[in-house]
Structures are given as C-alpha cells and as structure tokens.
GROMACS .gro file of C-alpha atoms in nm:
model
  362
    1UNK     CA    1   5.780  10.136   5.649
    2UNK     CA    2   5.727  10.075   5.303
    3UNK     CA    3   5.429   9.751   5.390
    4UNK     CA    4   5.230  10.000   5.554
    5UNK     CA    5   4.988  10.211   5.312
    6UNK     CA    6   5.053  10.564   5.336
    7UNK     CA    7   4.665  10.623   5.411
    8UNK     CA    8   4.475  10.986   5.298
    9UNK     CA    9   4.489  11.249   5.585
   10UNK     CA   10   4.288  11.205   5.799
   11UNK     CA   11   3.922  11.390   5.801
   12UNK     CA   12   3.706  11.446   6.047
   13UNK     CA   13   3.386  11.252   6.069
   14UNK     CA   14   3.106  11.413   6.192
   15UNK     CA   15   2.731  11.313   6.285
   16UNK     CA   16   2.443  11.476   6.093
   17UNK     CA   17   2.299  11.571   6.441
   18UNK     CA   18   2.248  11.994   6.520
   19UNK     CA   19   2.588  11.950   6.765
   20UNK     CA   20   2.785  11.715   6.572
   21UNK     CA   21   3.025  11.464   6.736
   22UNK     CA   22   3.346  11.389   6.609
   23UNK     CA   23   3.282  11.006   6.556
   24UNK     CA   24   3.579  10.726   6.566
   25UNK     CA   25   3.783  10.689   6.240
   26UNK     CA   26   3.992  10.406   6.414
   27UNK     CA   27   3.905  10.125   6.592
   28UNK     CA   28   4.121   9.867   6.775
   29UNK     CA   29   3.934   9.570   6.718
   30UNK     CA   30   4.089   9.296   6.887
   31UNK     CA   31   4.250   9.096   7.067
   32UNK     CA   32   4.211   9.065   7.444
   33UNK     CA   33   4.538   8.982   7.637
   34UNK     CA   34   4.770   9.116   7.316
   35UNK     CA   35   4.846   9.476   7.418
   36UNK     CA   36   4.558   9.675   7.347
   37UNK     CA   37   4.580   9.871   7.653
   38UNK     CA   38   4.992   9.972   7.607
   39UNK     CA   39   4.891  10.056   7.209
   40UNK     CA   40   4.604  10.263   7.335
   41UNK     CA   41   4.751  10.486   7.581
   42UNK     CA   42   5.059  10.524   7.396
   43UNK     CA   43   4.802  10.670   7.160
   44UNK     CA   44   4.630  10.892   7.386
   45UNK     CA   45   4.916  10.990   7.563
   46UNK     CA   46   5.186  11.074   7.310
   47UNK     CA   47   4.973  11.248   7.032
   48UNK     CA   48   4.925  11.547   7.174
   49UNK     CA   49   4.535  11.523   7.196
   50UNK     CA   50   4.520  11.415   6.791
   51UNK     CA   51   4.428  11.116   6.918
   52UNK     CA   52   4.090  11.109   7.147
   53UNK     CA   53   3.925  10.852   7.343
   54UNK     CA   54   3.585  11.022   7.397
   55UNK     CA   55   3.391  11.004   7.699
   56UNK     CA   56   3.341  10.785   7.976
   57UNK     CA   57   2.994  10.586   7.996
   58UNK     CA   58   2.815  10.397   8.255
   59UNK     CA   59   3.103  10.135   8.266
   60UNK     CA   60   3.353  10.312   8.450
   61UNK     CA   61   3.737  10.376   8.346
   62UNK     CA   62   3.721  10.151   8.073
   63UNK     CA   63   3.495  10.275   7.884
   64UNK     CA   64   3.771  10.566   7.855
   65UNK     CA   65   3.969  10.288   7.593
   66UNK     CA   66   3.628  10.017   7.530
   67UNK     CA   67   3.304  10.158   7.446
   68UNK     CA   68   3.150   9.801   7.338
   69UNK     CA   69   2.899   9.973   7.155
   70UNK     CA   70   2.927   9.768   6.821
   71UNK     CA   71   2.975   9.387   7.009
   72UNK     CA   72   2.770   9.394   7.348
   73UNK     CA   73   2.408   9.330   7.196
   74UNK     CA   74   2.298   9.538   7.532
   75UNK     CA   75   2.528   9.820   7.423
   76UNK     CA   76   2.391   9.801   7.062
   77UNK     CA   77   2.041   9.844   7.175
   78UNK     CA   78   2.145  10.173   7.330
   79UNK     CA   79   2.113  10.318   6.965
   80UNK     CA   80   2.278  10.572   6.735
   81UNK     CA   81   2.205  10.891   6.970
   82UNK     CA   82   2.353  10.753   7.279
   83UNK     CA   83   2.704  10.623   7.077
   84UNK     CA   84   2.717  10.967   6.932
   85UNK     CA   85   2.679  11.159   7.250
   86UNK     CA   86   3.031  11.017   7.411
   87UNK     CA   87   3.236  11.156   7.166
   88UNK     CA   88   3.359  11.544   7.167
   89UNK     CA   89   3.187  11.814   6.966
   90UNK     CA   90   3.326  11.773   6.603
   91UNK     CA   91   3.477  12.120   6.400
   92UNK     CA   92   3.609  12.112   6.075
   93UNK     CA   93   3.937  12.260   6.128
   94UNK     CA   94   4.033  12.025   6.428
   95UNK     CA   95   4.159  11.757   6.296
   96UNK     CA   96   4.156  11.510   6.567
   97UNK     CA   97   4.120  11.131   6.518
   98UNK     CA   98   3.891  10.954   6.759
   99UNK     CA   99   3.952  10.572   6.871
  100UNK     CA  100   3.748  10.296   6.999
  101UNK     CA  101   4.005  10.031   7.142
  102UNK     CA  102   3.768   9.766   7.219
  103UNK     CA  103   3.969   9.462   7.202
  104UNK     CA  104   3.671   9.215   7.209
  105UNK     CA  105   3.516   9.349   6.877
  106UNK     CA  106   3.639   9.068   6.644
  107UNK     CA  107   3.480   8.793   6.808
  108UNK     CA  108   3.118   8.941   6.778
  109UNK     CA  109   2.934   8.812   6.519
  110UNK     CA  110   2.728   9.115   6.403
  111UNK     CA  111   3.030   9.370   6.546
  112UNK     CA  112   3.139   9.460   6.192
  113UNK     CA  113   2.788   9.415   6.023
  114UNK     CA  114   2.679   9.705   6.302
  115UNK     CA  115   2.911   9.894   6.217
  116UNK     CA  116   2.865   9.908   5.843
  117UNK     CA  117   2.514   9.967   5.973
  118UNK     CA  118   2.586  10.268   6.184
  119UNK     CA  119   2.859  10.415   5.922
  120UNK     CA  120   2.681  10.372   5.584
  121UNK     CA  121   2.858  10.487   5.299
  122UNK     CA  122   3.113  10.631   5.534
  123UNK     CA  123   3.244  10.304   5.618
  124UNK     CA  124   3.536  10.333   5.419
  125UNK     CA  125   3.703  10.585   5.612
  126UNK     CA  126   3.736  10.376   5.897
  127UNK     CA  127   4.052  10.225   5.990
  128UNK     CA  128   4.084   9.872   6.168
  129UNK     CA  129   4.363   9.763   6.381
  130UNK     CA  130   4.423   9.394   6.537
  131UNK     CA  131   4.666   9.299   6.818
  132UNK     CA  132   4.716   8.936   6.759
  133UNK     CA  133   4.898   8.714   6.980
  134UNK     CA  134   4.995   8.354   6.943
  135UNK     CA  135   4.708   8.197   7.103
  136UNK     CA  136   4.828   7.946   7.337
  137UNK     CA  137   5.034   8.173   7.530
  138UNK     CA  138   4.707   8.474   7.520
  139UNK     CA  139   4.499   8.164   7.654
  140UNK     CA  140   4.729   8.117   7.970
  141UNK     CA  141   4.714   8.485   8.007
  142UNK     CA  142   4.364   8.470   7.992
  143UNK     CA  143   4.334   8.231   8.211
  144UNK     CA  144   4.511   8.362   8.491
  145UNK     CA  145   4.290   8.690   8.468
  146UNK     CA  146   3.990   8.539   8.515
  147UNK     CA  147   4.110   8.363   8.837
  148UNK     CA  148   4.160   8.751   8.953
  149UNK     CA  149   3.815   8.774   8.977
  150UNK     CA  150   3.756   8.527   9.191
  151UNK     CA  151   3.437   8.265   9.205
  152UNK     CA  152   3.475   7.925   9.052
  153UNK     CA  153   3.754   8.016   8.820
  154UNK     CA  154   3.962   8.081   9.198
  155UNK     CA  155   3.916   7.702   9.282
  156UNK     CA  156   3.988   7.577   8.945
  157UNK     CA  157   4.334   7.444   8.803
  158UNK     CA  158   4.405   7.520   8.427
  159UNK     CA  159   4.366   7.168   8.309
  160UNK     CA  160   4.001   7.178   8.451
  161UNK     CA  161   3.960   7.497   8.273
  162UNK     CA  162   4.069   7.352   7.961
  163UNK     CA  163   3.968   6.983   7.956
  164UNK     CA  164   3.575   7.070   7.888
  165UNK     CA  165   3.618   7.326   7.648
  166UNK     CA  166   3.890   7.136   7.421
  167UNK     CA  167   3.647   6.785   7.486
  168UNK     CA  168   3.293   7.018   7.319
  169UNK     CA  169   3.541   7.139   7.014
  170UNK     CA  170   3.734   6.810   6.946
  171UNK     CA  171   3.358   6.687   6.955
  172UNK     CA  172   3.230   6.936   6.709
  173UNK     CA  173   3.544   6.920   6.489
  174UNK     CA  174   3.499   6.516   6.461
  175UNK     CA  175   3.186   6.567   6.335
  176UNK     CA  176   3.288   6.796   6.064
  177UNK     CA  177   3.684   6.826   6.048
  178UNK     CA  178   3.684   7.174   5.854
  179UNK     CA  179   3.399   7.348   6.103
  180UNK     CA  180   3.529   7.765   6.151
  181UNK     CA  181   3.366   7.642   6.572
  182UNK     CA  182   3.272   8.020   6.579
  183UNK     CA  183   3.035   8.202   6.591
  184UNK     CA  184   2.881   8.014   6.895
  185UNK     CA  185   2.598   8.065   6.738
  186UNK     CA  186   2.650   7.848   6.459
  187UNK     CA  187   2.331   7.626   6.408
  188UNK     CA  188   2.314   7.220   6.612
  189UNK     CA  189   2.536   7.044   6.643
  190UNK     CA  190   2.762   7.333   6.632
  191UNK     CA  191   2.655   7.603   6.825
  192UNK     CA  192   2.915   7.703   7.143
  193UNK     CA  193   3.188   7.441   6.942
  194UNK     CA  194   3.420   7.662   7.117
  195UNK     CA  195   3.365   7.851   7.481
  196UNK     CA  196   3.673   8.063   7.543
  197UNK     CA  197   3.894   7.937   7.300
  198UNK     CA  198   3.695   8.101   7.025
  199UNK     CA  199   3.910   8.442   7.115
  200UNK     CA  200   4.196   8.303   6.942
  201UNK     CA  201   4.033   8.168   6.600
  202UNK     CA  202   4.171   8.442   6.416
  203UNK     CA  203   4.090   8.305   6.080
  204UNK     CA  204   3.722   8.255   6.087
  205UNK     CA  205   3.654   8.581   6.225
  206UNK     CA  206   3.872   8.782   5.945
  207UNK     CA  207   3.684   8.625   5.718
  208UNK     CA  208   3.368   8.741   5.804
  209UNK     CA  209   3.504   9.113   5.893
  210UNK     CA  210   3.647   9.131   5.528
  211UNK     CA  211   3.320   9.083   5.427
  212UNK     CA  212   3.218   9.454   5.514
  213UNK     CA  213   3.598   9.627   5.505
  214UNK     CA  214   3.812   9.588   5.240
  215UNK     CA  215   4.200   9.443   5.303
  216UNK     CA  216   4.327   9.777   5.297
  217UNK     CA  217   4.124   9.915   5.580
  218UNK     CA  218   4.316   9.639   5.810
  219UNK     CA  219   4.632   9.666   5.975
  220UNK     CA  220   4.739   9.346   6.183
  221UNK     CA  221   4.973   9.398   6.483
  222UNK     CA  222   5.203   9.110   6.550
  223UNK     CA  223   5.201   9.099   7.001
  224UNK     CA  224   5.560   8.956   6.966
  225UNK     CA  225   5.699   9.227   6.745
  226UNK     CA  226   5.486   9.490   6.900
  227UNK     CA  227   5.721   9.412   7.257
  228UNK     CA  228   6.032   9.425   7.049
  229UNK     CA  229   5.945   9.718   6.824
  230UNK     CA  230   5.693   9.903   6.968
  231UNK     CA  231   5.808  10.221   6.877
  232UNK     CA  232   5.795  10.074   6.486
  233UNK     CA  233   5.432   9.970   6.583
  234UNK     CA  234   5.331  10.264   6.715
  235UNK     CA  235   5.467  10.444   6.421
  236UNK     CA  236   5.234  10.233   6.187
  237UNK     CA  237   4.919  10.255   6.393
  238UNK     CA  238   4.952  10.668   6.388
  239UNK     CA  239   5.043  10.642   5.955
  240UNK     CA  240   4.763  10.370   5.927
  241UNK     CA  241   4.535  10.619   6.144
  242UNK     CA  242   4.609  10.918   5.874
  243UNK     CA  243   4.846  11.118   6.004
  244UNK     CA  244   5.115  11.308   5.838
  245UNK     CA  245   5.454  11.120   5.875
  246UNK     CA  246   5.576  11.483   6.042
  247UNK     CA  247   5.316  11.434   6.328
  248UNK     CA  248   5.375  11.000   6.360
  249UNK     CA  249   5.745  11.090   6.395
  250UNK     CA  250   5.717  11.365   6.632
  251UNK     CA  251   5.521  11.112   6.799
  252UNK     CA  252   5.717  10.854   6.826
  253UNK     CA  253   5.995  11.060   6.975
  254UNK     CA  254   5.757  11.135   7.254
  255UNK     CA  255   5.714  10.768   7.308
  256UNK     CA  256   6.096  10.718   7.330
  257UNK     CA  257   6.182  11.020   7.539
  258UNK     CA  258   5.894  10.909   7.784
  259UNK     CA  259   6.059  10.770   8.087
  260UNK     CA  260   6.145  10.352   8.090
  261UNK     CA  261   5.946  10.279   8.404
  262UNK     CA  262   5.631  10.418   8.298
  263UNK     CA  263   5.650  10.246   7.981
  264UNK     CA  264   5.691   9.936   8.127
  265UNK     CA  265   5.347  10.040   8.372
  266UNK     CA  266   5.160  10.039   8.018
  267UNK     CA  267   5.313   9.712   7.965
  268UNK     CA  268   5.201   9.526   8.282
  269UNK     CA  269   4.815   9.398   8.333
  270UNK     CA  270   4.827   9.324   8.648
  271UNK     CA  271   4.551   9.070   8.658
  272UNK     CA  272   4.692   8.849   8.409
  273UNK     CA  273   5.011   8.779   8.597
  274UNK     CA  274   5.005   8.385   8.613
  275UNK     CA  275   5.177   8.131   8.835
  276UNK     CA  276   5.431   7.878   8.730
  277UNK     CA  277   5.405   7.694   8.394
  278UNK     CA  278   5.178   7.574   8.158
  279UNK     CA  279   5.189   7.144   8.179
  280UNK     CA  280   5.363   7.048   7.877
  281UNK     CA  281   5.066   6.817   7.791
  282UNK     CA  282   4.813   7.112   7.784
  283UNK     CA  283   5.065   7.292   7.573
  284UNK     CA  284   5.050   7.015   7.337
  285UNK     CA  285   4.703   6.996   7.342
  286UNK     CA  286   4.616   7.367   7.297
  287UNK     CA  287   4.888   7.385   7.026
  288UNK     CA  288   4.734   7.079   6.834
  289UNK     CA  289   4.400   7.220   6.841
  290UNK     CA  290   4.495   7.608   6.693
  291UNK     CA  291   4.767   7.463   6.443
  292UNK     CA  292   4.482   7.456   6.133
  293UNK     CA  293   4.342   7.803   6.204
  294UNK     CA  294   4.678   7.969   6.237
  295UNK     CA  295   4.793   7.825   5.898
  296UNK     CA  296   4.479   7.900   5.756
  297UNK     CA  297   4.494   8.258   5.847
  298UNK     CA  298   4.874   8.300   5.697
  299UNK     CA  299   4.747   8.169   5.369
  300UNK     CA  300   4.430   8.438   5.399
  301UNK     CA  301   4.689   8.752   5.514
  302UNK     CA  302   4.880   8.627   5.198
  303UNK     CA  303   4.609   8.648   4.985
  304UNK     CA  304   4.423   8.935   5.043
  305UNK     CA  305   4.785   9.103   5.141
  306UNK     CA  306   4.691   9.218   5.453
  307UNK     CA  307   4.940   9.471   5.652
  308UNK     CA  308   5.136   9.333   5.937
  309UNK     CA  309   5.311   9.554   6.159
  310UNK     CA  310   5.642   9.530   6.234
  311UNK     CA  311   5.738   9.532   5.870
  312UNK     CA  312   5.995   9.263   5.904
  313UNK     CA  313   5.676   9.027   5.955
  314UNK     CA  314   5.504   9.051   5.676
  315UNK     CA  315   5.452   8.668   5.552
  316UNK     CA  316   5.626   8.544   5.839
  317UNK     CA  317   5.520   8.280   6.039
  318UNK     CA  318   5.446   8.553   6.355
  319UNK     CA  319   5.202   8.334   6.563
  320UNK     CA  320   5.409   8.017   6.599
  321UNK     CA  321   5.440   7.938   6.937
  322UNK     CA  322   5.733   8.144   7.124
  323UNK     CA  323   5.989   7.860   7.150
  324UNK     CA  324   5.964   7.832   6.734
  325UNK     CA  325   5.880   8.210   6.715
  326UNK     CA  326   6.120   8.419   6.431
  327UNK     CA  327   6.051   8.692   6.274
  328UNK     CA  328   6.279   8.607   5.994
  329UNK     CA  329   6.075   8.256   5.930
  330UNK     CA  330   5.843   8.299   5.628
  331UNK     CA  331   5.524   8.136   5.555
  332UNK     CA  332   5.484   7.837   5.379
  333UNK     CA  333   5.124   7.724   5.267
  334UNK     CA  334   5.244   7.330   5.400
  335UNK     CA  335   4.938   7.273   5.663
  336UNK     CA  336   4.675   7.436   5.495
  337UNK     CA  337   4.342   7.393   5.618
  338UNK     CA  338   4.461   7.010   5.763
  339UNK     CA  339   4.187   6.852   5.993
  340UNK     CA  340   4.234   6.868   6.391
  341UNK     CA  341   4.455   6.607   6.514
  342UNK     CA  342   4.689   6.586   6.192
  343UNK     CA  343   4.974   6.877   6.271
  344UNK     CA  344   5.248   6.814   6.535
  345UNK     CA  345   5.434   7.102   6.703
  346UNK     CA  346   5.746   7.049   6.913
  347UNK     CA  347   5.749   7.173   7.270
  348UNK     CA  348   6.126   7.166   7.390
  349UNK     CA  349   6.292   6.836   7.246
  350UNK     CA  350   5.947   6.616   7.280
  351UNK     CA  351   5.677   6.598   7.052
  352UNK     CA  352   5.315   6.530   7.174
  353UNK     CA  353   4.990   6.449   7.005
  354UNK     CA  354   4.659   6.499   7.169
  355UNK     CA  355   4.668   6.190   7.389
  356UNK     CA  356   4.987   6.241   7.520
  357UNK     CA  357   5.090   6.227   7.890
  358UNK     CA  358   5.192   6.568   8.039
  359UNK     CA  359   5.578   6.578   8.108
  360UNK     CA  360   5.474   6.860   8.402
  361UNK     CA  361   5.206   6.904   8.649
  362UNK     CA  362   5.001   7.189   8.681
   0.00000   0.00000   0.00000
C-alpha cells in the first residue's frame, strides 16, 4: 500500500452553529457509471458506523449516498444552514467520518470552487476520491440507463444518440484542435462543445479541481482494478479517509466475510444493463474522439503524482479501452495532447479512423 499516503487521523469537523453537525471530510466526487454506489455502501456498511452518510433530503433514497449540494446550482442556492442540517450532531470524542458520494461533482464547473467557499480554511482536511472508468465503455453504460427512463431516449438507437453529440464536438474541436470542450459553458463558439460526453473528459476537469485541492487531497480509483481488487480499493479509500490501518483492516475483513451474493447486489445497477454490442464503428469513433484527453490526463497524474488505487496502477495506462486494458502496461507520454482525429486505437484485428464503416450494426 505503500502509493497511498498514510493520511493524519481523522478529526471531526464541526459547524460553528449552537448544535454543531458533523460535516463531510470525504467526498466521492465522481464518476457516474464507475462504481460509486458498490464503493459507497461498502463504506457505510462495513465500517461499523465510522463511516456516515447523513440524512436523507427532499430527493428520496439517494440523497442517502448524493446530496448534490456543491454541483446542482438549485441545491447550492439552498445555502450553508440547510447543507449543515442533514448531517448528525457532531461530538468531539466520536470520531466518525462523514461522506458525500455524489458521483456527478467533477463535472460542475463551480462544484469545487463552492466548496472551497463553504469550507474556508478548513478545506484542507477534506479528502477527494474519483471512480474513473475508461470512457467508452461508461458511455455505453450510460447510455443504456437513460433508455430506463423511458421518453425519447426509449425510441432512440445508440448511433442516433451519439451521431449529434460527436458531430457539435468534432465541430468545436476543428475550430480549435486543443479546446478542454468543457465546461459547457465555455464562451461562443464553444459553449455545450460536448453534451453527454463531457462526463468522461477527465483531464480538463482535474485541472480545474487542482486548482482549489492540492494533489495530495486526491485519490483516483481505477473502475477496472476496483472489480478485480476491490477489497485493495476499499482498503485505500478507508486509509485515504484517515483511519487507523487497525480499523481499514478490520474493515476489510468485514467486506470479505460478507456473503458473495450480496456483494455482487452492490455490484449490479440495474438500469444500466445494456443490450447486445456496441457497432464497431461507434467504438472507433468514441475511442478516436477520448484518445487526447486520456493521454493528457496520464501525463497530468504523472506530474502532479496523483494516487491511483489499486497500487499496481500507478502510471499505468488504466483507461485504455478493455480489449488493450493491463494493469502491468505503463504510461508513456507518446500522444500527448495530439489534435482529434490524429490517434488510432485497434478494436479486435481492424483499425478504424473516424470515417470508417461500422463492421456491426447496432
């Protein structure tokens, strides 16, 4: 475990109110369809109550794991007083850590400036954690849970899905091959450069959260190692979180000693169960348009030496697409920052560019 910082022990973090709350010190901050949920209730569940999720609010059940507060601007607008009141009463000599898991944090613009807002000079004590998954296959996923709730996503293939959104960001990305396409609210011609596909541009949005938390404050969670290792993962998360190593491993032998079907319940979402196979063409396509940001974000984990958990991927090329995927594979700085339409991936023993004709049909 030695790539994960052994963090200080944890302290509570109070409001200044007359009945202080115990406030979140750790936040799962992205990403949606990457395992959020399994990491979360392993968290809740297996701690023996160190680890609280707080209250729910007016948004049902999953407000339990996603309070929104910091991302939603309608949330936001709720103010201090209201964020405050869903967490437990805070005493100095429990020593309880609270979470927000709200996966969609990292792709709101002001989400971390709100919270260095809200947490002043505490800010600091906070400790970040992001599921990311390689984003072609979290797109599919994606995908097929918004078809679960019915309307025009129901009556629409993935290829229709697709075609308009890739079309407005090969547009944008023509007229300036280097543009980050998020935030959508980038000013003309770039605002909206990238409507649903913006969840997996990893890079631009770590750069703008490191500019209010410092490297050490992040711990990245690879989605391919966390289903291999997720005891290993879990194990980080808790030591990331501040726990003492007694309490993480006493922990984690909860997790293993907890019965095989209902960890594989945590695993499931049931409304991102898709249908068949993505068309090799759209595979292509969706490949060839993340290829820059993924390599960009290596070189920027490298840099600023960003945790990755499992250990065995630090530097490794985690996010390739699952039919390249190793964990033993390290980075190599050899695409940096190339323009859109100049990296080639291999999908089975064909390679495809952007205009290439689908080998499948959807």
């Amino acid at each position: 475990m030695a790539c994960i910082a052994i963090a200080p022990a944890n302290q509570n973090l109070c409001s200044t109110v007359r009945a202080p709350r115990l406030l979140p010190t750790l936040f799962v901050i992205g990403s949606l369809k990457a395992g959020s949920t399994s990491l979360w209730a392993n968290l809740v569940d297996h701690t023996n109550g160190r680890i609280t999720p707080g209250y729910l609010t007016h948004k049902g059940d999953v407000s339990r794991k996603e309070k929104d507060f910091f991302g939603d601007p309608s949330m936001w607008r709720l103010g201090r007083r209201w964020y405050e009141a869903i967490w437990p009463r805070c005493t100095k000599d429990d020593h309880k850590v609270a979470v927000d898991a709200t996966p969609a944090y990292h792709v709101w613009y002001d989400a971390p400036k709100n919270m260095a807002t809200f947490f002043g000079p505490k800010l600091p004590q906070l400790k970040l954690v992001w599921m990311m998954r390689e984003p072609v296959s979290k797109f599919w996923s994606y995908f097929w849970e918004l078809k679960q709730y019915g309307g025009e996503f129901q009556r629409m293939s993935f290829s229709q899905f697709l075609a308009p959104k890739l079309a407005r960001a090969h547009a944008c990305l023509e007229k300036d091959p280097n543009s980050p396409l998020w935030p959508p609210s980038l000013p003309p011609p770039f605002e909206s450069c990238a409507p649903h596909l913006d969840h997996g541009l990893y890079h631009p949005q770590l750069v703008r959260w490191l500019q209010f938390f410092h490297p050490s404050q992040l711990l990245i969670i690879s989605f391919a190692g966390f289903i291999s290792q997720p005891s290993e993962v879990f194990h980080d998360v808790l030591i990331h979180a501040g726990l003492p190593r007694t309490e993480a491993k006493g922990a984690v032998e909860r997790l293993q000693q907890a019965p095989a079907t209902a960890h594989r319940k945590k695993m499931e979402n049931s409304r991102a169960k898709g249908h068949g196979r993505m068309a090799a063409k759209s595979r292509a396509q969706l490949h060839e348009f993340y290829a820059p940001f993924i390599e960009r974000l290596y070189g920027l984990l490298n840099d600023k030496h960003i945790s990755v958990s499992p250990c065995r991927e630090m530097g490794t090329r985690f996010l390739d697409p699952p039919e390249n995927y190793s964990a033993s594979v390290p980075w190599r700085d050899n695409a940096n920052a190339r323009p859109f339409g100049q990296v080639r991936w291999k999908t089975s023993a064909t390679q495809f560019s952007l205009g290439s004709e689908s080998a499948h049909s959807e």
